[in-house]
């Protein structure tokens, strides 16, 4: 990734990132986030702004596997600056935008809409049994407005050569944050790290 294309924001109590040459998908490095309360990135390229229906696709690898304490990868979309800090979008502070967070220890996924509005879905057992989080895998969040004007969010991982749902889709009747500008990714971390590589953004045609 070209860091000049991204707005960077550390968490409430620190967090840092580094270009990591010991493990990557595309040479010469990946991006590693470590430290208490993590770090986040929003894409600042003009063509990626104001995407209300889209896909954020990335490769992800974690230091710890399912059931173990460690970092929570976060993917964000329809984000409203200046409240977008990665801590806001994981912990639900303010009205920053939408986020999907993976909680590997408890094998669940959180969709956050506002500080008081968030929901959990359990990760499917077949995903836990087949996807090793300490190895590189391709993940994506797909978000779009359906024919009933609801926001639909699907969190998926590539298994073999097929995309599979990580959990049940989230469906939000309020279709929130339609004035959101940015999308991006980050991690809430607790000493151990999480690695990202080959981040891609796609715009979907509305239904």
Tab-separated table of C-alpha atoms in Angstrom:
chain	number	residue	atom	x	y	z
A	1	UNK	CA	0.000	0.000	0.000
A	2	UNK	CA	1.096	3.561	-0.667
A	3	UNK	CA	0.863	5.295	2.710
A	4	UNK	CA	0.603	8.722	1.078
A	5	UNK	CA	-2.895	7.693	-0.070
A	6	UNK	CA	-4.151	7.114	3.476
A	7	UNK	CA	-5.169	9.256	6.456
A	8	UNK	CA	-3.697	7.762	9.626
A	9	UNK	CA	-5.205	7.807	13.122
A	10	UNK	CA	-3.937	6.134	16.263
A	11	UNK	CA	-6.215	4.849	19.000
A	12	UNK	CA	-6.961	6.516	22.311
A	13	UNK	CA	-3.914	5.213	24.181
A	14	UNK	CA	-1.318	4.878	21.483
A	15	UNK	CA	-0.780	2.146	18.988
A	16	UNK	CA	1.663	2.112	16.128
A	17	UNK	CA	2.210	0.647	12.704
A	18	UNK	CA	5.217	-0.471	10.722
A	19	UNK	CA	6.076	-1.793	7.287
A	20	UNK	CA	6.790	-5.444	7.967
A	21	UNK	CA	9.147	-7.385	5.716
A	22	UNK	CA	9.061	-10.703	7.637
A	23	UNK	CA	5.635	-11.696	6.261
A	24	UNK	CA	3.609	-10.334	3.351
A	25	UNK	CA	1.385	-11.259	0.415
A	26	UNK	CA	2.953	-8.894	-2.113
A	27	UNK	CA	6.603	-7.910	-1.685
A	28	UNK	CA	8.383	-6.135	-0.196
A	29	UNK	CA	6.270	-5.783	2.986
A	30	UNK	CA	2.880	-5.812	4.687
A	31	UNK	CA	1.521	-3.309	7.191
A	32	UNK	CA	1.602	-4.380	10.839
A	33	UNK	CA	-0.447	-2.708	13.601
A	34	UNK	CA	0.527	-3.232	17.247
A	35	UNK	CA	0.118	-1.540	20.613
A	36	UNK	CA	-2.674	-0.794	23.013
A	37	UNK	CA	-5.821	0.432	21.221
A	38	UNK	CA	-4.378	0.197	17.767
A	39	UNK	CA	-4.262	2.293	14.668
A	40	UNK	CA	-6.507	3.015	11.696
A	41	UNK	CA	-6.337	4.167	8.090
A	42	UNK	CA	-8.840	5.905	5.813
A	43	UNK	CA	-8.277	5.995	2.069
A	44	UNK	CA	-7.817	9.584	0.882
A	45	UNK	CA	-7.871	8.992	-2.872
A	46	UNK	CA	-10.669	11.025	-4.517
A	47	UNK	CA	-12.107	8.026	-6.375
A	48	UNK	CA	-12.688	6.128	-3.113
A	49	UNK	CA	-14.686	8.850	-1.365
A	50	UNK	CA	-18.463	8.966	-1.032
A	51	UNK	CA	-18.887	5.274	-1.839
A	52	UNK	CA	-22.225	4.255	-0.325
A	53	UNK	CA	-22.267	0.812	-1.976
A	54	UNK	CA	-18.949	-0.962	-2.167
A	55	UNK	CA	-16.464	-3.653	-1.242
A	56	UNK	CA	-13.347	-3.398	0.907
A	57	UNK	CA	-11.093	-6.366	0.205
A	58	UNK	CA	-7.831	-7.119	1.986
A	59	UNK	CA	-5.459	-9.833	3.092
A	60	UNK	CA	-5.261	-10.341	6.839
A	61	UNK	CA	-3.113	-12.287	9.267
A	62	UNK	CA	-3.153	-12.236	13.070
A	63	UNK	CA	-0.560	-13.248	15.673
A	64	UNK	CA	-3.161	-15.318	17.534
A	65	UNK	CA	-5.725	-17.854	16.339
A	66	UNK	CA	-9.406	-18.321	17.253
A	67	UNK	CA	-10.126	-18.416	20.974
A	68	UNK	CA	-6.991	-16.484	21.920
A	69	UNK	CA	-6.723	-12.905	23.151
A	70	UNK	CA	-5.274	-10.477	20.677
A	71	UNK	CA	-6.068	-7.865	18.050
A	72	UNK	CA	-9.519	-7.084	16.678
A	73	UNK	CA	-9.371	-6.234	12.953
A	74	UNK	CA	-11.783	-3.442	12.035
A	75	UNK	CA	-13.102	-2.473	8.581
A	76	UNK	CA	-14.870	0.893	8.326
A	77	UNK	CA	-17.114	2.540	5.753
A	78	UNK	CA	-19.429	5.542	5.377
A	79	UNK	CA	-17.155	7.332	7.833
A	80	UNK	CA	-17.762	10.924	8.912
A	81	UNK	CA	-14.654	12.884	9.899
A	82	UNK	CA	-13.466	14.239	12.278
A	83	UNK	CA	-14.912	11.629	14.686
A	84	UNK	CA	-13.511	8.668	12.805
A	85	UNK	CA	-10.752	7.600	15.266
A	86	UNK	CA	-10.388	3.815	15.217
A	87	UNK	CA	-11.300	3.676	18.910
A	88	UNK	CA	-14.584	5.397	18.101
A	89	UNK	CA	-15.396	2.922	15.368
A	90	UNK	CA	-14.705	-0.113	17.540
A	91	UNK	CA	-15.877	1.021	20.963
A	92	UNK	CA	-18.889	2.966	19.736
A	93	UNK	CA	-17.967	6.489	20.794
A	94	UNK	CA	-19.764	9.241	18.933
A	95	UNK	CA	-21.424	8.982	15.543
A	96	UNK	CA	-18.371	8.268	13.415
A	97	UNK	CA	-19.701	5.845	10.807
A	98	UNK	CA	-20.178	2.132	10.221
A	99	UNK	CA	-17.731	-0.616	11.121
A	100	UNK	CA	-17.343	-4.380	11.097
A	101	UNK	CA	-15.045	-5.827	13.786
A	102	UNK	CA	-13.820	-9.391	14.129
A	103	UNK	CA	-13.548	-10.663	17.715
A	104	UNK	CA	-11.550	-13.892	17.292
A	105	UNK	CA	-11.370	-14.735	20.996
A	106	UNK	CA	-15.145	-14.957	21.320
A	107	UNK	CA	-15.669	-16.071	17.691
A	108	UNK	CA	-18.076	-13.299	16.815
A	109	UNK	CA	-18.447	-10.263	14.542
A	110	UNK	CA	-19.723	-6.822	15.544
A	111	UNK	CA	-21.560	-4.370	13.309
A	112	UNK	CA	-21.545	-0.873	14.794
A	113	UNK	CA	-23.863	1.933	13.703
A	114	UNK	CA	-23.598	4.468	16.564
A	115	UNK	CA	-22.310	4.594	20.117
A	116	UNK	CA	-25.481	2.968	21.461
A	117	UNK	CA	-26.373	0.800	18.482
A	118	UNK	CA	-24.388	-2.304	17.624
A	119	UNK	CA	-25.054	-5.987	17.072
A	120	UNK	CA	-23.112	-9.246	17.281
A	121	UNK	CA	-23.295	-12.318	15.077
A	122	UNK	CA	-21.460	-15.548	15.826
A	123	UNK	CA	-18.795	-16.781	13.404
A	124	UNK	CA	-19.880	-19.942	11.584
A	125	UNK	CA	-18.216	-23.088	12.921
A	126	UNK	CA	-17.005	-24.137	9.464
A	127	UNK	CA	-15.052	-20.859	9.213
A	128	UNK	CA	-13.433	-21.416	12.614
A	129	UNK	CA	-12.520	-24.965	11.599
A	130	UNK	CA	-11.048	-24.112	8.188
A	131	UNK	CA	-9.554	-20.604	8.475
A	132	UNK	CA	-6.358	-20.320	10.525
A	133	UNK	CA	-5.996	-16.680	11.536
A	134	UNK	CA	-2.221	-16.990	11.879
A	135	UNK	CA	-1.984	-17.577	8.111
A	136	UNK	CA	-2.769	-15.142	5.330
A	137	UNK	CA	-6.363	-15.154	4.066
A	138	UNK	CA	-8.336	-12.803	1.845
A	139	UNK	CA	-11.309	-11.104	3.535
A	140	UNK	CA	-13.886	-8.590	2.406
A	141	UNK	CA	-16.784	-6.482	3.618
A	142	UNK	CA	-19.547	-5.881	1.081
A	143	UNK	CA	-22.051	-3.137	1.881
A	144	UNK	CA	-24.955	-1.939	-0.216
A	145	UNK	CA	-28.519	-0.580	-0.124
A	146	UNK	CA	-31.044	-3.214	-1.159
A	147	UNK	CA	-34.366	-2.798	-2.971
A	148	UNK	CA	-36.093	-2.082	0.382
A	149	UNK	CA	-33.674	0.789	1.130
A	150	UNK	CA	-31.927	-1.225	3.855
A	151	UNK	CA	-28.179	-1.362	4.383
A	152	UNK	CA	-26.919	-4.923	3.909
A	153	UNK	CA	-23.437	-5.846	5.174
A	154	UNK	CA	-21.760	-9.146	4.344
A	155	UNK	CA	-18.452	-10.149	5.939
A	156	UNK	CA	-16.725	-12.847	3.899
A	157	UNK	CA	-13.473	-14.798	3.630
A	158	UNK	CA	-11.988	-16.656	0.687
A	159	UNK	CA	-11.885	-20.423	1.328
A	160	UNK	CA	-10.307	-22.310	-1.550
A	161	UNK	CA	-11.499	-20.314	-4.551
A	162	UNK	CA	-14.900	-19.294	-3.172
A	163	UNK	CA	-16.107	-16.445	-0.992
A	164	UNK	CA	-17.899	-17.712	2.114
A	165	UNK	CA	-19.891	-15.750	4.679
A	166	UNK	CA	-18.130	-15.470	8.028
A	167	UNK	CA	-21.436	-14.946	9.831
A	168	UNK	CA	-25.052	-14.073	9.059
A	169	UNK	CA	-25.373	-10.841	7.041
A	170	UNK	CA	-26.252	-7.708	8.983
A	171	UNK	CA	-29.341	-5.846	7.758
A	172	UNK	CA	-29.908	-2.290	8.973
A	173	UNK	CA	-33.356	-0.861	8.238
A	174	UNK	CA	-32.152	2.681	8.890
A	175	UNK	CA	-29.550	2.669	6.067
A	176	UNK	CA	-27.301	4.974	8.157
A	177	UNK	CA	-24.485	7.407	7.393
A	178	UNK	CA	-25.421	8.074	3.785
A	179	UNK	CA	-23.383	11.293	4.083
A	180	UNK	CA	-20.269	9.317	5.030
A	181	UNK	CA	-17.161	10.131	3.024
A	182	UNK	CA	-14.387	7.672	3.809
A	183	UNK	CA	-13.710	3.962	4.122
A	184	UNK	CA	-10.707	2.091	5.443
A	185	UNK	CA	-9.374	-0.400	7.970
A	186	UNK	CA	-7.518	-0.727	11.231
A	187	UNK	CA	-7.216	-2.765	14.410
A	188	UNK	CA	-7.901	-2.574	18.097
A	189	UNK	CA	-4.875	-4.376	19.502
A	190	UNK	CA	-3.578	-5.520	22.855
A	191	UNK	CA	0.214	-5.931	22.605
A	192	UNK	CA	0.080	-8.596	19.879
A	193	UNK	CA	-0.213	-7.579	16.256
A	194	UNK	CA	-2.264	-7.908	13.094
A	195	UNK	CA	-0.985	-7.675	9.520
A	196	UNK	CA	-2.718	-6.268	6.417
A	197	UNK	CA	-1.774	-6.402	2.751
A	198	UNK	CA	-3.162	-5.795	-0.747
A	199	UNK	CA	-6.093	-3.581	0.231
A	200	UNK	CA	-8.541	-3.043	-2.642
A	201	UNK	CA	-11.682	-0.903	-2.842
A	202	UNK	CA	-14.531	-1.391	-5.286
A	203	UNK	CA	-17.652	0.638	-5.971
A	204	UNK	CA	-20.891	-1.284	-6.448
A	205	UNK	CA	-23.765	-0.207	-8.664
A	206	UNK	CA	-26.858	0.359	-6.483
A	207	UNK	CA	-29.698	-2.147	-6.838
